[in-house]
PDB file of C-alpha atoms and ligand atoms in Angstrom:
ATOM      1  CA  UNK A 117      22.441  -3.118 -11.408  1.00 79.00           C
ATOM      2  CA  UNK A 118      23.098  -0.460 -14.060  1.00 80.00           C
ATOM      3  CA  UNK A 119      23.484  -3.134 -16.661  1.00 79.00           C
ATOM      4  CA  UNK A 120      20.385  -4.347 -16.177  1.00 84.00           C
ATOM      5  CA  UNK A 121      18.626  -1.498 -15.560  1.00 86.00           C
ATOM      6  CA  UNK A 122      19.398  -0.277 -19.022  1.00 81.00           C
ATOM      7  CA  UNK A 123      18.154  -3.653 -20.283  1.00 80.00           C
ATOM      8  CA  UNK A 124      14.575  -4.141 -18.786  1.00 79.00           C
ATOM      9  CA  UNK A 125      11.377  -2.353 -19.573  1.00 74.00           C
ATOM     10  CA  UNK A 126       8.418  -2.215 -17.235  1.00 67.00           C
ATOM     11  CA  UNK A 127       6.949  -5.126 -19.148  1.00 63.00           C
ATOM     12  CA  UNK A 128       9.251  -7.575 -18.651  1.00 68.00           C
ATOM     13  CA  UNK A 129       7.733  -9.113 -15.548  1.00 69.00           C
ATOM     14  CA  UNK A 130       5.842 -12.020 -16.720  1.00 65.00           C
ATOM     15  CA  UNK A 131       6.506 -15.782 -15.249  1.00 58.00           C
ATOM     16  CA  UNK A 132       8.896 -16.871 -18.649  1.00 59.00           C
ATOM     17  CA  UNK A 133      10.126 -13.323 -19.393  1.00 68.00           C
ATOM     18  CA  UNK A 134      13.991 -13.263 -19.668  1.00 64.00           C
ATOM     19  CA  UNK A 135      16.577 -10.710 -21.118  1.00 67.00           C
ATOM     20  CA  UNK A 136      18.955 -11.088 -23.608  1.00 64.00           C
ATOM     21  CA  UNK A 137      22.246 -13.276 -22.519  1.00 56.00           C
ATOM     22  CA  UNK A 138      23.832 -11.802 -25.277  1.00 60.00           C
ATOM     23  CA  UNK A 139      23.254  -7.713 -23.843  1.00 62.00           C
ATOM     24  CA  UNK A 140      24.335  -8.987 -19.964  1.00 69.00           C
ATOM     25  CA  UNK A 141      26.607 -10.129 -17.371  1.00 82.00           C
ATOM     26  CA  UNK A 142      25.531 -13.211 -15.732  1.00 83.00           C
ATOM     27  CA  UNK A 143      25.512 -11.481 -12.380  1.00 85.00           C
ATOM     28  CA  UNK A 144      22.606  -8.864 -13.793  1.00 86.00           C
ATOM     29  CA  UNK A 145      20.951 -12.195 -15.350  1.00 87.00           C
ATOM     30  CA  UNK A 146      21.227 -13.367 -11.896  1.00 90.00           C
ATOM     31  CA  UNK A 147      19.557 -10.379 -10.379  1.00 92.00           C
ATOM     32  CA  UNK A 148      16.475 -10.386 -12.921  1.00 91.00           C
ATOM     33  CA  UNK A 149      16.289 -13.875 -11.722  1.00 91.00           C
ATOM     34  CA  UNK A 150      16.114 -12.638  -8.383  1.00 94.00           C
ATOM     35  CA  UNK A 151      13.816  -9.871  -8.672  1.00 94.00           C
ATOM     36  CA  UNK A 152      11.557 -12.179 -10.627  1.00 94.00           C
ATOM     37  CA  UNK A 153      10.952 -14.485  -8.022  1.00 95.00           C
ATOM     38  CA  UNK A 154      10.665 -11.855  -5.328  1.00 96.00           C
ATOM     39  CA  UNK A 155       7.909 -10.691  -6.925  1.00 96.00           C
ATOM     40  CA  UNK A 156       6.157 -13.895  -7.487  1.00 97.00           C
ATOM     41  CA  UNK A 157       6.785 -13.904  -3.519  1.00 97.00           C
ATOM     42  CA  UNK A 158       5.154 -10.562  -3.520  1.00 98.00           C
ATOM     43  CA  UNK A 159       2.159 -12.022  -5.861  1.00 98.00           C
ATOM     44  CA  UNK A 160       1.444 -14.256  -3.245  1.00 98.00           C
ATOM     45  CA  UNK A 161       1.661 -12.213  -0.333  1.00 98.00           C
ATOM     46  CA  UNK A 162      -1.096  -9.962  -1.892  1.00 98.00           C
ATOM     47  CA  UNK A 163      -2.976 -13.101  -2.953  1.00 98.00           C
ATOM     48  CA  UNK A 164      -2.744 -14.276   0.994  1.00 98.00           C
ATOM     49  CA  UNK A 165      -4.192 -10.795   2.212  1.00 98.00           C
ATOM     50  CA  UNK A 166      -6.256 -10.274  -1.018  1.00 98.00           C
ATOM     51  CA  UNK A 167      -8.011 -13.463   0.676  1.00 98.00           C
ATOM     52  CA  UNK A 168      -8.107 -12.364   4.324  1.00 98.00           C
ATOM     53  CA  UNK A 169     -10.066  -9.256   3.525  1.00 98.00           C
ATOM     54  CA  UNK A 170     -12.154 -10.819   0.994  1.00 97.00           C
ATOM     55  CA  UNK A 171     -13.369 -13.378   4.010  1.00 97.00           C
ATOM     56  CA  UNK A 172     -13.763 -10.423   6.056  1.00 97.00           C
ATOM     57  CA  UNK A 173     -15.682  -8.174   3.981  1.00 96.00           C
ATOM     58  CA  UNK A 174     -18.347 -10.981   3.134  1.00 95.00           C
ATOM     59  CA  UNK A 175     -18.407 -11.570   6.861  1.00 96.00           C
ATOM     60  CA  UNK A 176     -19.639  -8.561   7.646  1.00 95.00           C
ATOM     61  CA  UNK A 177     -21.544  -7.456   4.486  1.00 93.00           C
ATOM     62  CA  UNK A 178     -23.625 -11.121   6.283  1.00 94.00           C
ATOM     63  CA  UNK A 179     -23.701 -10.704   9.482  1.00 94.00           C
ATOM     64  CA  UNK A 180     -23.952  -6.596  10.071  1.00 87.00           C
ATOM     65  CA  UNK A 181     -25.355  -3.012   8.363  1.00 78.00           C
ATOM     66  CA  UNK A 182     -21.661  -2.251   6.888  1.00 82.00           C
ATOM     67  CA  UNK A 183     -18.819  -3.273   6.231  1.00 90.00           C
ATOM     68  CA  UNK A 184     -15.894  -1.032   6.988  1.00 93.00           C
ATOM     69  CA  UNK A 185     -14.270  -2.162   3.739  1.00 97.00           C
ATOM     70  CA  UNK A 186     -15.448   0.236   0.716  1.00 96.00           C
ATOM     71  CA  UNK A 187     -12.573  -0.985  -1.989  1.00 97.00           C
ATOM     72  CA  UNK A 188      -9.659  -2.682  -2.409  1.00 98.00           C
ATOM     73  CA  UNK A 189      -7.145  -2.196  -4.747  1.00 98.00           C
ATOM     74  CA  UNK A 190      -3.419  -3.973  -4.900  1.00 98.00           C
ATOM     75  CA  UNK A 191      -0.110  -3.620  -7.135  1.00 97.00           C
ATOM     76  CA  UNK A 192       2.762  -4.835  -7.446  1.00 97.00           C
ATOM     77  CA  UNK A 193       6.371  -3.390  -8.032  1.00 96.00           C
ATOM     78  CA  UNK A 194       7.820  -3.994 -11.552  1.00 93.00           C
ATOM     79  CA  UNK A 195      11.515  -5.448 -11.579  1.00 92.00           C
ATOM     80  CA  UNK A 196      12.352  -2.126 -13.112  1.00 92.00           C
ATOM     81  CA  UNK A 197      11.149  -0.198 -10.150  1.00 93.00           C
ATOM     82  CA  UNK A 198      12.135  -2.284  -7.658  1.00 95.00           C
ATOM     83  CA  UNK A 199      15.879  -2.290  -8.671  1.00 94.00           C
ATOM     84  CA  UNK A 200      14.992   2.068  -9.300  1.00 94.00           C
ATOM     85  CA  UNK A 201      14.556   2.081  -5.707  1.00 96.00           C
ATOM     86  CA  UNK A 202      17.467  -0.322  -4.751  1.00 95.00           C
ATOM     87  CA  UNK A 203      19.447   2.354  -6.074  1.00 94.00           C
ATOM     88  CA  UNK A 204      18.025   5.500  -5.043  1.00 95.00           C
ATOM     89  CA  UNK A 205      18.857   3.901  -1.429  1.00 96.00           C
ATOM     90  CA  UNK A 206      21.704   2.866  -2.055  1.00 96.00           C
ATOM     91  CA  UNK A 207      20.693  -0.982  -0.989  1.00 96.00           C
ATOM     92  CA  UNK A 208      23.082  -4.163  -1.737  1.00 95.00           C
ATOM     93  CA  UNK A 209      21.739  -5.815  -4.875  1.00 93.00           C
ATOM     94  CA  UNK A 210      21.250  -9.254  -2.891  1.00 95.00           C
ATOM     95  CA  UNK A 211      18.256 -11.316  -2.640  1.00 95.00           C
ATOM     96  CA  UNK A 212      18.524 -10.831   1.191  1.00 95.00           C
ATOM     97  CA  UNK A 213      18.958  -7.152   0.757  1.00 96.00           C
ATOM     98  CA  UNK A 214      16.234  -6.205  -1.385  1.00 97.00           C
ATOM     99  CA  UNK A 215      14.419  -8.451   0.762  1.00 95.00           C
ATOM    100  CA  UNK A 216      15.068  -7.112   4.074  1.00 93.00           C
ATOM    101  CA  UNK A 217      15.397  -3.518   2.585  1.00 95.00           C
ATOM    102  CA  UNK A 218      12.993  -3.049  -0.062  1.00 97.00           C
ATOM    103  CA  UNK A 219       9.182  -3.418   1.781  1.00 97.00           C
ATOM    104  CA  UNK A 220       6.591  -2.060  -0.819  1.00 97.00           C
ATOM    105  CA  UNK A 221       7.236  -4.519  -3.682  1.00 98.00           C
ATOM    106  CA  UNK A 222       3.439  -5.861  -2.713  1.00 98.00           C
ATOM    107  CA  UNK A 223       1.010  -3.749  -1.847  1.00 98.00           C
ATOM    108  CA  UNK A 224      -2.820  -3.170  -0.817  1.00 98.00           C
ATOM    109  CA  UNK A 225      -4.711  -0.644  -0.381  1.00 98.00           C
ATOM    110  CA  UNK A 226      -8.254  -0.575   1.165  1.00 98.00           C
ATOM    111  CA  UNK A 227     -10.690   2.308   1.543  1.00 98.00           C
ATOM    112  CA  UNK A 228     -13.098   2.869   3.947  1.00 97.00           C
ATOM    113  CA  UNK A 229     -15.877   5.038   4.447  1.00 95.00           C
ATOM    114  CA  UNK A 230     -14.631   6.331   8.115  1.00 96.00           C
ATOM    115  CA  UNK A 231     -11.642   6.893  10.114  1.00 96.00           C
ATOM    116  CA  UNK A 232     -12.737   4.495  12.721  1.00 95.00           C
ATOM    117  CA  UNK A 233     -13.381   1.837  10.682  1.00 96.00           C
ATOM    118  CA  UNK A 234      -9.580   2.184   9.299  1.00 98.00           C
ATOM    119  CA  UNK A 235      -8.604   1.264  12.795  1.00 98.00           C
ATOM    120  CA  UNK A 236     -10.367  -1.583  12.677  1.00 96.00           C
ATOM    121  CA  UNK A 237      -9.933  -2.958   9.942  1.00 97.00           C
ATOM    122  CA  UNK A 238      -6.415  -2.536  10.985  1.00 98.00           C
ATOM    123  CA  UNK A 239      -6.675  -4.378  14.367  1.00 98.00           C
ATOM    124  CA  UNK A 240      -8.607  -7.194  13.568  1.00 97.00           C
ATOM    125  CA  UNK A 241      -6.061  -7.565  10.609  1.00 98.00           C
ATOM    126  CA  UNK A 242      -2.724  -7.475  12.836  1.00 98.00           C
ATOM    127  CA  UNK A 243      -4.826  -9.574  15.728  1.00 98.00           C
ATOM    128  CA  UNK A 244      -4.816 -12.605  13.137  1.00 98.00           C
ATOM    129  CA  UNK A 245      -2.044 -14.996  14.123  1.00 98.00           C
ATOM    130  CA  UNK A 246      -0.669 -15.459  10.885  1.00 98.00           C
ATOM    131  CA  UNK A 247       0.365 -12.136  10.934  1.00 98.00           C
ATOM    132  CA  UNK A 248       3.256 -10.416  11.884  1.00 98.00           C
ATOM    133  CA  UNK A 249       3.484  -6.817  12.619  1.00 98.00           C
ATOM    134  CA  UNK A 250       6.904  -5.031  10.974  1.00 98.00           C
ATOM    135  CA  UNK A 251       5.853  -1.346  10.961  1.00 98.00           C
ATOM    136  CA  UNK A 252       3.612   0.640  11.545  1.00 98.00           C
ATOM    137  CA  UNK A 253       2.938   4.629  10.432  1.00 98.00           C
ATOM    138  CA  UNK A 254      -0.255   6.465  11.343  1.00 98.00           C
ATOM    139  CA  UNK A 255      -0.346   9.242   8.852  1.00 98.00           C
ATOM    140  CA  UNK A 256      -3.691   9.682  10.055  1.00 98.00           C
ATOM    141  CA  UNK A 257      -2.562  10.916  14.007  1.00 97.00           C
ATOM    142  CA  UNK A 258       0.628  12.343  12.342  1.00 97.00           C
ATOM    143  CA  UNK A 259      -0.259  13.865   8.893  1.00 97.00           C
ATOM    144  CA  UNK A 260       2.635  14.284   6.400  1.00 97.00           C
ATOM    145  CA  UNK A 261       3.699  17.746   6.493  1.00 96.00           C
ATOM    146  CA  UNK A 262       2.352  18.479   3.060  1.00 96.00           C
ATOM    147  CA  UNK A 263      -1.038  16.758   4.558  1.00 97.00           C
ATOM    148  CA  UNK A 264      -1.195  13.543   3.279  1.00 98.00           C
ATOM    149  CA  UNK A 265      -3.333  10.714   5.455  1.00 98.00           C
ATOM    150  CA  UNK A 266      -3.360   6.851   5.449  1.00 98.00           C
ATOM    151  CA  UNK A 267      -2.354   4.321   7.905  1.00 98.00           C
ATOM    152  CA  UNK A 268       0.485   2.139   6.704  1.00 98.00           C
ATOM    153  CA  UNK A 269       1.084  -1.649   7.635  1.00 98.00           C
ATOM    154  CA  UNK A 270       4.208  -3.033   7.044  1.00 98.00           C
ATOM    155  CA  UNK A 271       2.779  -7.088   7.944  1.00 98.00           C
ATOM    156  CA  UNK A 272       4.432  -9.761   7.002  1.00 98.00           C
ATOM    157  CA  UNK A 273       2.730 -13.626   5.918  1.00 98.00           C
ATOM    158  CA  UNK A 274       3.577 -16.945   5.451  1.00 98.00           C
ATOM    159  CA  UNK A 275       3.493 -18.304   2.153  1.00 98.00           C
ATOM    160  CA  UNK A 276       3.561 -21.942   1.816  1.00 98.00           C
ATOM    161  CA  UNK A 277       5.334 -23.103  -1.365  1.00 97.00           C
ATOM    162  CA  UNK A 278       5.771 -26.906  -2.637  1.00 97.00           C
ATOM    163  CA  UNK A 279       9.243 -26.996  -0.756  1.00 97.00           C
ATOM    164  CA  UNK A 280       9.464 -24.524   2.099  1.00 97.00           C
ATOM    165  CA  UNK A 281       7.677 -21.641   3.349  1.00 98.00           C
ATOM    166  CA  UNK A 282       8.287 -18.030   2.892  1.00 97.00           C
ATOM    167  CA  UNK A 283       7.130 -15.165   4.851  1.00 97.00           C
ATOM    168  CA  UNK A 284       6.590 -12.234   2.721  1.00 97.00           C
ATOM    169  CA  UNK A 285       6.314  -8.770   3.295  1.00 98.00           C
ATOM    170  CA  UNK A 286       3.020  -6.809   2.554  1.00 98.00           C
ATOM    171  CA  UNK A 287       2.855  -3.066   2.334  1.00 98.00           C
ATOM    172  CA  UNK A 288      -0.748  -2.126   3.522  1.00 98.00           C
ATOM    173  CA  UNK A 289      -2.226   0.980   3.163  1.00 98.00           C
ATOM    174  CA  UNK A 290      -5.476   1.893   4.780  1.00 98.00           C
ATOM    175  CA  UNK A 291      -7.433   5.504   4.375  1.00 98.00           C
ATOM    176  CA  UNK A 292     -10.792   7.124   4.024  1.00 98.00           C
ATOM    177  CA  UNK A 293     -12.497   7.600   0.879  1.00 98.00           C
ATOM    178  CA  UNK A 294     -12.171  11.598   1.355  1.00 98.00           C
ATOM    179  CA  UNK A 295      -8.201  10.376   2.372  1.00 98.00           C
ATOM    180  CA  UNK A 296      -7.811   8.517  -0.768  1.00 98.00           C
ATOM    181  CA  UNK A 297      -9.737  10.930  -3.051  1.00 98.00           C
ATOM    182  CA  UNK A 298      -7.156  13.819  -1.960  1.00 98.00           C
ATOM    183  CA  UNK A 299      -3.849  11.167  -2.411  1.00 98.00           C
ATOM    184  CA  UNK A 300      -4.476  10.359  -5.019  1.00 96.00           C
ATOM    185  CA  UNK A 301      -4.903  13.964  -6.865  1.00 97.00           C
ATOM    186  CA  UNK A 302      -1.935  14.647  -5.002  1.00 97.00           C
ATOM    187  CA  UNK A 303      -0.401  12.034  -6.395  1.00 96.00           C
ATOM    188  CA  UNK A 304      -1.430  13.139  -9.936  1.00 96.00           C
ATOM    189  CA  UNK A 305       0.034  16.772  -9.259  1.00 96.00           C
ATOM    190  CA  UNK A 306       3.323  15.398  -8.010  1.00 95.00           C
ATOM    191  CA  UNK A 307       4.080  13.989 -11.115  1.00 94.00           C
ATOM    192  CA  UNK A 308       2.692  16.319 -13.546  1.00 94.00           C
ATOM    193  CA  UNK A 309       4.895  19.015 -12.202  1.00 95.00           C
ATOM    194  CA  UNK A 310       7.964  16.339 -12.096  1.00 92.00           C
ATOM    195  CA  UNK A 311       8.087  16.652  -8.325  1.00 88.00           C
ATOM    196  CA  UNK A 312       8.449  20.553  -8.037  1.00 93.00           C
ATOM    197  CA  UNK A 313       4.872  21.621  -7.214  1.00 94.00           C
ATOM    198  CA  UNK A 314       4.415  25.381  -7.287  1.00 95.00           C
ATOM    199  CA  UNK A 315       4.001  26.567  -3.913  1.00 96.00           C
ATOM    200  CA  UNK A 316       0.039  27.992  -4.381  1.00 96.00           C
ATOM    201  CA  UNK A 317      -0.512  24.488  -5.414  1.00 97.00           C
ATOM    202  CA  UNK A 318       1.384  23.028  -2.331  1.00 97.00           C
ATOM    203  CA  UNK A 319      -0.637  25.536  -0.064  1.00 97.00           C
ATOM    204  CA  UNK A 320      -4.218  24.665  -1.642  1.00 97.00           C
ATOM    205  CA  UNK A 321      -3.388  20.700  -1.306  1.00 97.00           C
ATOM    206  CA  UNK A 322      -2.269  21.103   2.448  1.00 97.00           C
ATOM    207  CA  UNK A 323      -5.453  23.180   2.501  1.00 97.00           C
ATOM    208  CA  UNK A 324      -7.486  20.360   0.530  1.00 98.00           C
ATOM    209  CA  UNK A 325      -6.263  17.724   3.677  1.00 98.00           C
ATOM    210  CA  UNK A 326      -7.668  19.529   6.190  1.00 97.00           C
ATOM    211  CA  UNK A 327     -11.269  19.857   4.138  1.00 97.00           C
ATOM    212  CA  UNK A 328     -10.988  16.437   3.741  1.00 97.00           C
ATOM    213  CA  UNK A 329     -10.783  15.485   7.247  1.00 96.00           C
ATOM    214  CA  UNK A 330     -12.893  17.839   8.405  1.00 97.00           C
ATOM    215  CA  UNK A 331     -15.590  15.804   5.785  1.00 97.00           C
ATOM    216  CA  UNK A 332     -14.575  12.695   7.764  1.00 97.00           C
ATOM    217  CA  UNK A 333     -15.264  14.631  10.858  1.00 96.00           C
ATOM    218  CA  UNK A 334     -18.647  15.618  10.048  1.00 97.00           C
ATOM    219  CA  UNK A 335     -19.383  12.378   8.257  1.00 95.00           C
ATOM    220  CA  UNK A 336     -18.599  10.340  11.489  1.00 95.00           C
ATOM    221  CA  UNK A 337     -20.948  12.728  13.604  1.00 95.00           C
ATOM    222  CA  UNK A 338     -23.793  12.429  11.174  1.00 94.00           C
ATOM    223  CA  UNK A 339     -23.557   8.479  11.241  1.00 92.00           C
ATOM    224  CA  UNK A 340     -22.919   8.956  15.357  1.00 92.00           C
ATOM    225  CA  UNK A 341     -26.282  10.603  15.279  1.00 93.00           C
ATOM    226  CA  UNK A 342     -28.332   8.494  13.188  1.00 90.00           C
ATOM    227  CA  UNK A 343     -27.208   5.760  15.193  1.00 86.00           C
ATOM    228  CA  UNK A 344     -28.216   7.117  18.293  1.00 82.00           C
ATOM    229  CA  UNK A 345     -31.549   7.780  16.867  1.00 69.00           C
ATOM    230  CA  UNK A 346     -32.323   4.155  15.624  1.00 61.00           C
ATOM    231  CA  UNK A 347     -31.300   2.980  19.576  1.00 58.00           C
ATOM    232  CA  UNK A 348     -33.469   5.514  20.931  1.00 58.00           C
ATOM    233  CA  UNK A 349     -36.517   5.547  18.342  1.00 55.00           C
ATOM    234  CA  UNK A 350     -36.007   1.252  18.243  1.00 52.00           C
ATOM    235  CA  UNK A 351     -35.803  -0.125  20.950  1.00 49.00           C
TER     236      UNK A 351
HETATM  237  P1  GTP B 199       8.517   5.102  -0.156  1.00 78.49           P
HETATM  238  O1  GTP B 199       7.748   6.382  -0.095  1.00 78.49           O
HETATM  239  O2  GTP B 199       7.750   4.001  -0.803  1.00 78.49           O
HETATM  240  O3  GTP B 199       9.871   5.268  -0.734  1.00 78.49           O
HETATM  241  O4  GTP B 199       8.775   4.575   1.332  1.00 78.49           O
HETATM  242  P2  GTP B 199       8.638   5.254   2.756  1.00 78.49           P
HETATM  243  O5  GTP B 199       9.461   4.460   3.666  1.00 78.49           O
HETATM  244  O6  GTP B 199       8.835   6.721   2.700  1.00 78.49           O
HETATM  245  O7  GTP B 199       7.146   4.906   3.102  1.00 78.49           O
HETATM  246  P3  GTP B 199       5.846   5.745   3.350  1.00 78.49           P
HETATM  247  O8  GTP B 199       5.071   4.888   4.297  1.00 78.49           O
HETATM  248  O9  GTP B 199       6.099   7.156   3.739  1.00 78.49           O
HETATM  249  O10 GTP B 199       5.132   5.757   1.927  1.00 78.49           O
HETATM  250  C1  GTP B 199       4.825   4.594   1.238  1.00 78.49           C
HETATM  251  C2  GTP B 199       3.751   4.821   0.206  1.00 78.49           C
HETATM  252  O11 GTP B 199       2.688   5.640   0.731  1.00 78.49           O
HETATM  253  C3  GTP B 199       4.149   5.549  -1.047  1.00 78.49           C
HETATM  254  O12 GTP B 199       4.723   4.671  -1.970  1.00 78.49           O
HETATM  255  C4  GTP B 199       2.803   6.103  -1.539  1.00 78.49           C
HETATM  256  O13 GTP B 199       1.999   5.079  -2.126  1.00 78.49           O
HETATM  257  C5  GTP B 199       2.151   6.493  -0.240  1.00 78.49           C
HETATM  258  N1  GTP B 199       2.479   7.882   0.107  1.00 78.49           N
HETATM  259  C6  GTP B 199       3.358   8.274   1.051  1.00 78.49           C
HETATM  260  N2  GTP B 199       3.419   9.613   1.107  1.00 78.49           N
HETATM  261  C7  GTP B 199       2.559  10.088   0.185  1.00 78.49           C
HETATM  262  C8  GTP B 199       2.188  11.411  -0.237  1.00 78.49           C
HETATM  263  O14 GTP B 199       2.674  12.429   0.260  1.00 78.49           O
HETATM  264  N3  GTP B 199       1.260  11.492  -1.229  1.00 78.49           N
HETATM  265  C9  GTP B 199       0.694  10.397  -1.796  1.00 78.49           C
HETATM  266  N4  GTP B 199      -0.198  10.604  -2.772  1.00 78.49           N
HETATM  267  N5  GTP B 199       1.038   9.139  -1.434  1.00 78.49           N
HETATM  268  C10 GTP B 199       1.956   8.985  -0.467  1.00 78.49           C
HETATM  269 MG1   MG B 200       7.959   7.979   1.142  1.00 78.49          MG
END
């Protein structure tokens, strides 16, 4: 792992990209092998849900007012980071390791306007059959203690490939616009100050999360209303 790590770049990711034979061990050319076709697996994973919310986003920008999808946005790990994380935990290099271990080498994320419609989007999402559940974490009934917000979907799809079929893990992140706005300054500030945020700047972000969704509060009673008033005033 080491050996390779000290060989690839964030770039080398591409379908014919290779390293050197002549700067490592067949094992770490083995590996970058590996982690190369995981991510293609990954590619197609996001492709698969890419699709799914793509149908239903049209489907309801057709047949209703609004759609509870606002954006959607997806990435996917580099070799470099996914072996990064196979050693910060300490995971077996294997393909069945990184596999079973490492979840967040594909990932969406999709933004919606309001808290309920994160819910679901999330349900009619895990209700499809193709789709298996692995994990779930509601960060937005259980904040993170430094107040960050999102549901997270570990789901996993089938991919069907000339040969066989592979079921591939997604890493799905829904959130409100006001929860995506704040992660992703968060985000910004994490790694400006190299993970050691000064504490007024901790304390004003924690404060920032509960602005937000109190926004997402008063945004949902504003639509509650206006809704009420085109039943009452339409009948
Ligand atoms: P990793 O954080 O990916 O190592 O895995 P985990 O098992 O801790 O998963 P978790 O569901 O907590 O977080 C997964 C992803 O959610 C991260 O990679 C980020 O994209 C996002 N995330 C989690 N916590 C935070 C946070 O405090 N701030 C921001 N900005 N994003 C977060
Ligand atoms: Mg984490």
């Amino acid at each position: 792992v080491r050996a390779l790590l000290a060989h690839i770049s964030d770039l080398d990711s591409g379908p014919g990209s290779s390293i050197s034979p002549s700067l490592t061990s067949p094992d770490a050319q083995e590996l970058f092998r590996t982690l190369l076709e995981l991510r293609m697996l990954g590619k197609f994973g996001i492709d698969e849900i890419l699709t799914k919310i793509n149908v239903l986003r049209e489907e309801f920008e057709l047949t209703r007012e609004h759609s509870p999808i606002e954006h959607v946005n997806s990435r996917l790990k580099s070799p470099r980071s996914i072996l990064e994380k196979v050693v910060r935990r300490g995971v077996t290099p294997s393909r069945e390791d990184i596999r079973q271990y490492i979840h967040d080498i594909a990932g969406v994320r999709i933004t919606c306007a309001f808290a309920t419609d994160v819910y679901q989007l999330a349900e009619i999402l895990t209700g499809q059959p193709d789709i298996r559940v692995v994990e779930v974490k509601d960060y937005i009934a259980d904040p993170k203690p430094n107040g960050y917000q999102s549901l997270h979907l570990i789901v996993e799809v089938p991919v069907f490939l000339s040969q066989r079929t592979e079921h591939t893990l997604v890493e799905v992140q829904i959130r409100t616009i006001a929860m995506d706005f704040w992660a992703s300054l968060e985000h910004k500030i994490y790694y400006k100050y190299d993970r050691e945020v000064p504490q007024h700047l901790l304390d004003e972000l924690r404060d920032a999360a509960r602005v937000a969704s109190e926004l997402d509060e008063r945004m949902a009673r504003l639509r509650d209303e206006v809704n009420g008033l085109a039943l009452t005033e339409d009948p």
